[in-house]
JSON list of C-alpha atoms in Angstrom, two decimals:
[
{"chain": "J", "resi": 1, "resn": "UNK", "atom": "CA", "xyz": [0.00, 0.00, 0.00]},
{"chain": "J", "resi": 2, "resn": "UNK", "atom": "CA", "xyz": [1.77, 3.13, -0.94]},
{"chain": "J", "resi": 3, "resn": "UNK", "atom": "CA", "xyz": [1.17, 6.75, 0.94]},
{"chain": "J", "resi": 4, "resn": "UNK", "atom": "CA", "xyz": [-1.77, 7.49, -1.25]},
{"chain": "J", "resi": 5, "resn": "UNK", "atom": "CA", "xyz": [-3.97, 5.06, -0.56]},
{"chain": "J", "resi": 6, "resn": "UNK", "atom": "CA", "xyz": [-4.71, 5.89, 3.09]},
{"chain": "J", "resi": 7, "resn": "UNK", "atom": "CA", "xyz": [-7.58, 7.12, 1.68]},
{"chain": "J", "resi": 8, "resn": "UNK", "atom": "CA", "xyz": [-9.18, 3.81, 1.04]},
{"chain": "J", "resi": 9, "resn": "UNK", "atom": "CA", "xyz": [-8.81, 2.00, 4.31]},
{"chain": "J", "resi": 10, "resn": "UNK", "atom": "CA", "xyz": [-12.01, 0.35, 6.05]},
{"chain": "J", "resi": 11, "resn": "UNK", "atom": "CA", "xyz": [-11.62, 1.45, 8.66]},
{"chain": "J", "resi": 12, "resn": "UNK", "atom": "CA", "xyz": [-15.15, -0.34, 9.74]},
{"chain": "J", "resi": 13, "resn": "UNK", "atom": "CA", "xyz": [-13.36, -3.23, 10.13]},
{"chain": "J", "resi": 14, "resn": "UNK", "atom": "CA", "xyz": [-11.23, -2.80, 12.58]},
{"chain": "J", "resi": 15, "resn": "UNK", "atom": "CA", "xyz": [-13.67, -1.27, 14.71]},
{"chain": "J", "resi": 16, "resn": "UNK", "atom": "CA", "xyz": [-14.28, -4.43, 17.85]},
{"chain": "J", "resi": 17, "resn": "UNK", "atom": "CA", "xyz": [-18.11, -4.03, 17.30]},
{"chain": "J", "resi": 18, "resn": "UNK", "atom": "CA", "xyz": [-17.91, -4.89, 13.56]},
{"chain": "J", "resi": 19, "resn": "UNK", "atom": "CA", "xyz": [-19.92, -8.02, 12.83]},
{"chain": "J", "resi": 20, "resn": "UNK", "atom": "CA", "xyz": [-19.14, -10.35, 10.15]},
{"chain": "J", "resi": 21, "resn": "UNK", "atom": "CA", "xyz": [-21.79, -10.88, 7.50]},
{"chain": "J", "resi": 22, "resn": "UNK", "atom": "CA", "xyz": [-21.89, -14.96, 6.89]},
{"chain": "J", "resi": 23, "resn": "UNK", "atom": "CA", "xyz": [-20.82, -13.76, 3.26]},
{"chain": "J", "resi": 24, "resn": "UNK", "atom": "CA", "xyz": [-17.14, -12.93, 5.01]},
{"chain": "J", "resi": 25, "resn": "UNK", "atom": "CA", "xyz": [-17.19, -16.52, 6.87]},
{"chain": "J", "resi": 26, "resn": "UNK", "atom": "CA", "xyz": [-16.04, -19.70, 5.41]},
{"chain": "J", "resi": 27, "resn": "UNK", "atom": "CA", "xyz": [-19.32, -21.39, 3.86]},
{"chain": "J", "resi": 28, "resn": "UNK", "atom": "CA", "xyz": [-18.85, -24.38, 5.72]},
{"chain": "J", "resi": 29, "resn": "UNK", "atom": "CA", "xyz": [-19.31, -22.37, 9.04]},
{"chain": "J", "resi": 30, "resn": "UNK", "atom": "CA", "xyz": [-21.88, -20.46, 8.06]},
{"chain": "J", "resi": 31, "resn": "UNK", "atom": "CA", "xyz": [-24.59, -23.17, 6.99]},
{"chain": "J", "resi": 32, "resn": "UNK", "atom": "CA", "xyz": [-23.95, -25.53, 9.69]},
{"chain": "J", "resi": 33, "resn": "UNK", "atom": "CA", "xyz": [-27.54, -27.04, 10.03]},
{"chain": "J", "resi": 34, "resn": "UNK", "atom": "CA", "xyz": [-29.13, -28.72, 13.39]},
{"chain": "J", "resi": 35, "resn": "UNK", "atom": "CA", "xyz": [-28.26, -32.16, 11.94]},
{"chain": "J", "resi": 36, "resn": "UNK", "atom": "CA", "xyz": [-24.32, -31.06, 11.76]},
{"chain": "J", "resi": 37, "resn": "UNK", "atom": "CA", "xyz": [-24.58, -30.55, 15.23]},
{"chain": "J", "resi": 38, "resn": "UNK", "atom": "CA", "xyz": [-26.50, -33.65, 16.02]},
{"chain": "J", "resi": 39, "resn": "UNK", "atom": "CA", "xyz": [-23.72, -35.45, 14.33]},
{"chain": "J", "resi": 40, "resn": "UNK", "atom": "CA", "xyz": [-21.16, -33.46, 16.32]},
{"chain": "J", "resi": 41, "resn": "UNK", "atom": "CA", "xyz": [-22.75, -34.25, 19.50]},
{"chain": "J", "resi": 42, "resn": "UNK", "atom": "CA", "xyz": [-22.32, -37.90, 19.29]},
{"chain": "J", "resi": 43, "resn": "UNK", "atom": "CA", "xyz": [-18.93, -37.40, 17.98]},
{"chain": "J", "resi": 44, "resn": "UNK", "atom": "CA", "xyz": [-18.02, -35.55, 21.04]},
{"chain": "J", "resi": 45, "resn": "UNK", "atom": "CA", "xyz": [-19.59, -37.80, 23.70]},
{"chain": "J", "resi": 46, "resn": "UNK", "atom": "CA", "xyz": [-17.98, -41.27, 21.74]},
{"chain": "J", "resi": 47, "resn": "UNK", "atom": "CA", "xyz": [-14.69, -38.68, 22.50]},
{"chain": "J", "resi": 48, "resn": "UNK", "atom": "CA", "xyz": [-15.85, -37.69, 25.83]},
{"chain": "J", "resi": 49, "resn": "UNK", "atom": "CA", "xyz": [-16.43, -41.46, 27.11]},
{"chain": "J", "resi": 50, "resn": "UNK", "atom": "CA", "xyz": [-12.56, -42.61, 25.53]},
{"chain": "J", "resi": 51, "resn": "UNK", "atom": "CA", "xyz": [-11.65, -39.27, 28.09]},
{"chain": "J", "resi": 52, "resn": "UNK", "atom": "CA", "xyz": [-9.94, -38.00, 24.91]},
{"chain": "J", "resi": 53, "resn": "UNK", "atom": "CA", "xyz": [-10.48, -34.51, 25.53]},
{"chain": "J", "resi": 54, "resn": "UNK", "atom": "CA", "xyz": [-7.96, -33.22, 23.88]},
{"chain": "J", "resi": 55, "resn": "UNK", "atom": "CA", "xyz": [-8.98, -34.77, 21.00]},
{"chain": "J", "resi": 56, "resn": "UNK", "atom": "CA", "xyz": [-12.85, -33.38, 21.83]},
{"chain": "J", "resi": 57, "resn": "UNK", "atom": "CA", "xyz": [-11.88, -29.83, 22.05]},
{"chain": "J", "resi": 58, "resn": "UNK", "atom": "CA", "xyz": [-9.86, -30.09, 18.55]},
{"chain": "J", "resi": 59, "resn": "UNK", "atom": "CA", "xyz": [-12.83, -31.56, 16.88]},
{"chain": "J", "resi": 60, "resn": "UNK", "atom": "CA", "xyz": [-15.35, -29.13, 18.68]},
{"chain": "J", "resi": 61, "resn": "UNK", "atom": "CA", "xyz": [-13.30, -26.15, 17.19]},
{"chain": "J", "resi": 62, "resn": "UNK", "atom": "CA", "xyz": [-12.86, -27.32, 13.95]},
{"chain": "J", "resi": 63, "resn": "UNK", "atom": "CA", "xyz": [-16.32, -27.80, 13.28]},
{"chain": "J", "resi": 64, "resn": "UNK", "atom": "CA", "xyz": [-17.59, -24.57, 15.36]},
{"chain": "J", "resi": 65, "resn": "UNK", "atom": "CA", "xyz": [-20.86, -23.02, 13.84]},
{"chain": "J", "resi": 66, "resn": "UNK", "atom": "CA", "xyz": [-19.60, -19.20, 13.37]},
{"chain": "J", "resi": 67, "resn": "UNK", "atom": "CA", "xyz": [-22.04, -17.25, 11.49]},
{"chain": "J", "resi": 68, "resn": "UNK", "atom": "CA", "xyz": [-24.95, -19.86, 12.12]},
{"chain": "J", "resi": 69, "resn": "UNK", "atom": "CA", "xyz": [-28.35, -19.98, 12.99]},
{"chain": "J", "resi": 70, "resn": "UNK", "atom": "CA", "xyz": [-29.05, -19.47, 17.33]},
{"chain": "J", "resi": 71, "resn": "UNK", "atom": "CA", "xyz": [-30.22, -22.63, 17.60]},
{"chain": "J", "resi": 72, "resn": "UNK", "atom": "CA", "xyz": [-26.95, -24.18, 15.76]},
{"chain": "J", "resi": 73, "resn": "UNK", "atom": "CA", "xyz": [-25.12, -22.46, 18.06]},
{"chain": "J", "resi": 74, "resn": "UNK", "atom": "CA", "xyz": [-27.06, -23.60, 21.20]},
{"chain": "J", "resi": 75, "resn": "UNK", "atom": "CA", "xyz": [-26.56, -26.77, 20.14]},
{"chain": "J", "resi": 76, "resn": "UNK", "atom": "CA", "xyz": [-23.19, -26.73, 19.32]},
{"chain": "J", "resi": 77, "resn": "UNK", "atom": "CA", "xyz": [-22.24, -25.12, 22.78]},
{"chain": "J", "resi": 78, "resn": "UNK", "atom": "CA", "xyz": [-24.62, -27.39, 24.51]},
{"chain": "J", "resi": 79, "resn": "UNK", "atom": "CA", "xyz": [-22.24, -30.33, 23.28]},
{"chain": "J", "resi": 80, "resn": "UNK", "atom": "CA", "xyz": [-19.01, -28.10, 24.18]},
{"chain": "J", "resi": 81, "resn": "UNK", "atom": "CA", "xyz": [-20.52, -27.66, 27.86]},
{"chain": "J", "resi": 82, "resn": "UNK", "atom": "CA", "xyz": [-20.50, -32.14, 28.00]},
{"chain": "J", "resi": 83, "resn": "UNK", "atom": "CA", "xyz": [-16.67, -31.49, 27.59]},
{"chain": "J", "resi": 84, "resn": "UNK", "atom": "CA", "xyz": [-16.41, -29.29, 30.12]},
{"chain": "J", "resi": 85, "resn": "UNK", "atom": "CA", "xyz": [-18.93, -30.83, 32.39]},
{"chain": "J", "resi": 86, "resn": "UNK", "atom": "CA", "xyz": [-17.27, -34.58, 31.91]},
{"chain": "J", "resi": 87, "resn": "UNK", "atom": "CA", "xyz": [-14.07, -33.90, 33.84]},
{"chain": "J", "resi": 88, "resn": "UNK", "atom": "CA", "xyz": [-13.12, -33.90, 37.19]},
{"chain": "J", "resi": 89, "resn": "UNK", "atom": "CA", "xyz": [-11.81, -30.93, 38.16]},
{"chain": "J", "resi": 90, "resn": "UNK", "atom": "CA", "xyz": [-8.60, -32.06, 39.59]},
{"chain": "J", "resi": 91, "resn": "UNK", "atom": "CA", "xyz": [-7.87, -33.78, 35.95]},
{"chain": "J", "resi": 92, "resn": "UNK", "atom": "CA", "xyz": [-8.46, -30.33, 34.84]},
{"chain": "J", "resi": 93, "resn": "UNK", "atom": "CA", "xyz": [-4.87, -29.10, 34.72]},
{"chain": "J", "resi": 94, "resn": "UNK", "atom": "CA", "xyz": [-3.48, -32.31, 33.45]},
{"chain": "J", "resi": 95, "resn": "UNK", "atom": "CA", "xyz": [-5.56, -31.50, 30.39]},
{"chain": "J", "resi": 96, "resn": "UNK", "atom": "CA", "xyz": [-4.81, -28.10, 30.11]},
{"chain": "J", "resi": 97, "resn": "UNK", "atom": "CA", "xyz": [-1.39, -28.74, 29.77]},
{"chain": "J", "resi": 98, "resn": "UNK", "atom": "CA", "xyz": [-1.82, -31.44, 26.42]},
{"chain": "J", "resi": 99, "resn": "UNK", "atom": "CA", "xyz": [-3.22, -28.23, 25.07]},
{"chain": "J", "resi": 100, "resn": "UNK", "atom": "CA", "xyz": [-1.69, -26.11, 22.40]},
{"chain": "J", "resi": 101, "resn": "UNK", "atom": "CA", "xyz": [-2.13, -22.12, 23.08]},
{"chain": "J", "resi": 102, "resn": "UNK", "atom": "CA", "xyz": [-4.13, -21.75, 20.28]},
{"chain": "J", "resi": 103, "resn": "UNK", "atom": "CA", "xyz": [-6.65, -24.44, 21.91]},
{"chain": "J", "resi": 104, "resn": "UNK", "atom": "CA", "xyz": [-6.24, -22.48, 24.68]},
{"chain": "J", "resi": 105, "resn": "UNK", "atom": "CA", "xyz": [-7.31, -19.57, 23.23]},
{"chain": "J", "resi": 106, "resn": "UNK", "atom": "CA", "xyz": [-10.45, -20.97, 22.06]},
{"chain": "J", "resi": 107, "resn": "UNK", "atom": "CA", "xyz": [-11.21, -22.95, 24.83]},
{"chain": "J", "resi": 108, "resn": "UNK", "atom": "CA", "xyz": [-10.88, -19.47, 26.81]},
{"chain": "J", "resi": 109, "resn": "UNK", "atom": "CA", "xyz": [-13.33, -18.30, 23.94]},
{"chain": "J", "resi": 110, "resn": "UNK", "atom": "CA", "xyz": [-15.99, -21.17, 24.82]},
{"chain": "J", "resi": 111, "resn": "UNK", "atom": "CA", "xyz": [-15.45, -20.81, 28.30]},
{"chain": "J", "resi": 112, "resn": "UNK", "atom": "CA", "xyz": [-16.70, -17.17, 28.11]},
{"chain": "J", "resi": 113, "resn": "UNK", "atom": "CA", "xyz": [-19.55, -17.94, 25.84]},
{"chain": "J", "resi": 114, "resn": "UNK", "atom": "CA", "xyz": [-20.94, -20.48, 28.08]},
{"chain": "J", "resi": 115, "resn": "UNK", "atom": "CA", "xyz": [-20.36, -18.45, 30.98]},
{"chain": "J", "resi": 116, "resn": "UNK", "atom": "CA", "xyz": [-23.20, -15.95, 29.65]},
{"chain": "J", "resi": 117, "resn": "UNK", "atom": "CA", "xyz": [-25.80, -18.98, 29.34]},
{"chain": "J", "resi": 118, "resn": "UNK", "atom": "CA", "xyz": [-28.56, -19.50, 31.60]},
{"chain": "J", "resi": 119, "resn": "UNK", "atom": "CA", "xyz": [-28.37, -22.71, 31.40]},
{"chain": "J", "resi": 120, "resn": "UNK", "atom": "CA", "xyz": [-24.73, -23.24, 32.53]},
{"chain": "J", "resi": 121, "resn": "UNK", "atom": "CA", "xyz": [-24.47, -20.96, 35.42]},
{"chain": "J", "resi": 122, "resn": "UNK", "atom": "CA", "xyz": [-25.22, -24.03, 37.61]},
{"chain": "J", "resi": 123, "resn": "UNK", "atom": "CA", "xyz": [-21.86, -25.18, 36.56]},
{"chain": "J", "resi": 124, "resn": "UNK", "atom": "CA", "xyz": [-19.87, -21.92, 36.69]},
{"chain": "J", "resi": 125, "resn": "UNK", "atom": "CA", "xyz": [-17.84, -22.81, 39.47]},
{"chain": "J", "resi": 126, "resn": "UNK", "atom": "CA", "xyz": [-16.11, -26.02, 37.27]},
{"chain": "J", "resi": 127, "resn": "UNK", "atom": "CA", "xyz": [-15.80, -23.13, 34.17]},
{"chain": "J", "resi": 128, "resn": "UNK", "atom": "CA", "xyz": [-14.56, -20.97, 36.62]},
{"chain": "J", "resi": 129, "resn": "UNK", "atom": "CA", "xyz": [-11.34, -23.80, 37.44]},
{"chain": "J", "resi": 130, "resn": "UNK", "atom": "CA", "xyz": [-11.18, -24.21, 33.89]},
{"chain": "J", "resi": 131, "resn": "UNK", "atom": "CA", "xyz": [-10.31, -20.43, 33.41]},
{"chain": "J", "resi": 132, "resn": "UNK", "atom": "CA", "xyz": [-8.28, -20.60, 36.35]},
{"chain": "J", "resi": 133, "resn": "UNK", "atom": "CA", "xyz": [-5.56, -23.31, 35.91]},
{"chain": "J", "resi": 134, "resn": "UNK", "atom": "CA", "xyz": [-5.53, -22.10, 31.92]},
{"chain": "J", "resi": 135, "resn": "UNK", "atom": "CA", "xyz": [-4.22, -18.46, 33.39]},
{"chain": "J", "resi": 136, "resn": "UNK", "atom": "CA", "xyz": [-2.26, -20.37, 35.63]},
{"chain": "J", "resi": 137, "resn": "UNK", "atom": "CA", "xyz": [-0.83, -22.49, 32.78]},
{"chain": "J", "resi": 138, "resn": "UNK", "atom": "CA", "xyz": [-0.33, -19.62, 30.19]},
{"chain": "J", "resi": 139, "resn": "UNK", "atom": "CA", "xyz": [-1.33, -16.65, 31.65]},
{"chain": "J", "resi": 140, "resn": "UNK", "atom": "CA", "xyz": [-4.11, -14.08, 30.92]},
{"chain": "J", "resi": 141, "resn": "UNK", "atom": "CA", "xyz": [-2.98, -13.93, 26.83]},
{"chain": "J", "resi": 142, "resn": "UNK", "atom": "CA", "xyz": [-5.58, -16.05, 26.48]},
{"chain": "J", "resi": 143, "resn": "UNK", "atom": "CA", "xyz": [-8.50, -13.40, 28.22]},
{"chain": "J", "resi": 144, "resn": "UNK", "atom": "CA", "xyz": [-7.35, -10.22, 26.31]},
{"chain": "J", "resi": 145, "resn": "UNK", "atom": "CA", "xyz": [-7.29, -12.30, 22.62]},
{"chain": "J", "resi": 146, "resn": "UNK", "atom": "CA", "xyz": [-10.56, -13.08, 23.18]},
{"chain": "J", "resi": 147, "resn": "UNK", "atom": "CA", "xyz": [-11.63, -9.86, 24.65]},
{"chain": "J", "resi": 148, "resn": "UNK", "atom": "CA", "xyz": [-10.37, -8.67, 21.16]},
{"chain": "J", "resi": 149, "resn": "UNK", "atom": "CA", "xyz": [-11.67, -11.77, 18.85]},
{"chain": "J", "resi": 150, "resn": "UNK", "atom": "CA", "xyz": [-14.39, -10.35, 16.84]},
{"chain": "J", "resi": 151, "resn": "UNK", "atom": "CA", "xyz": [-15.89, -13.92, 16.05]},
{"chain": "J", "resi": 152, "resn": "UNK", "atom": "CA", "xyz": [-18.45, -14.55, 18.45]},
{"chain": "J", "resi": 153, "resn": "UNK", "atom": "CA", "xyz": [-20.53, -17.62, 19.16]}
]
């Protein structure tokens, strides 16, 4: 970009309340449909009973529902909640620390997202450990990225 194109910067898209139109997603995210997540939901819990939750949290993210319908998206964190929900929290660190930063990241991203549900405040004292040994693991990177992330779930 040379010095005279300043002129022809968006600069709507840098602004943190800027929302993606599902045009700007990848199509695969954007028309996830109810039976994706179905599908997803017994993929996760054949993960969840192995205890491969490593494995659960990679296959959660790849196939996340950005730019979907609200129901998707319930479902789809509804299933993401079972991973969180299906470990002890003492085994909690010990997973934390098989996971990459950029896992981390989003993990810190779901962890948010379900933190704003009704339906998983009972639970918000296990999300709450989950957030905790993360910091403790990698520190509060995780937090401020997705403070400034604009794809939301």
């Amino acid at each position: 970009m040379s010095f005279e194109d300043w002129r022809r910067i968006d600069v709507d898209k840098y602004d943190p309340d800027y929302q993606y139109t599902p045009d700007e997603l990848p199509e695969e995210k954007a028309g996830a449909t109810a039976a994706d997540m179905q599908a997803l939901t017994q993929t996760l819990r054949g993960l969840i009973q192995r205890m491969e939750i490593a494995q659960a949290f990679a296959t959660a993210i790849e196939y996340a529902p950005y730019g979907a319908a609200e129901e998707v998206r319930v479902s789809f964190l509804k299933a993401v909640f079972e991973i969180f929900v299906s470990v002890k929290m003492n085994d909690v660190a010990g997973i934390t620390k098989q996971l990459d930063l950029d896992t981390l990241d989003t993990v810190v991203k779901f962890l948010y997202t379900l933190m704003g549900k009704d339906w998983a405040l009972k639970q918000s004292g296990l999300l709450l450990v989950w957030l905790d040994k993360i910091v403790e693991q990698v520190g509060e990177g995780p937090i401020i990225r997705y403070l400034s992330d604009p794809y939301k779930l």
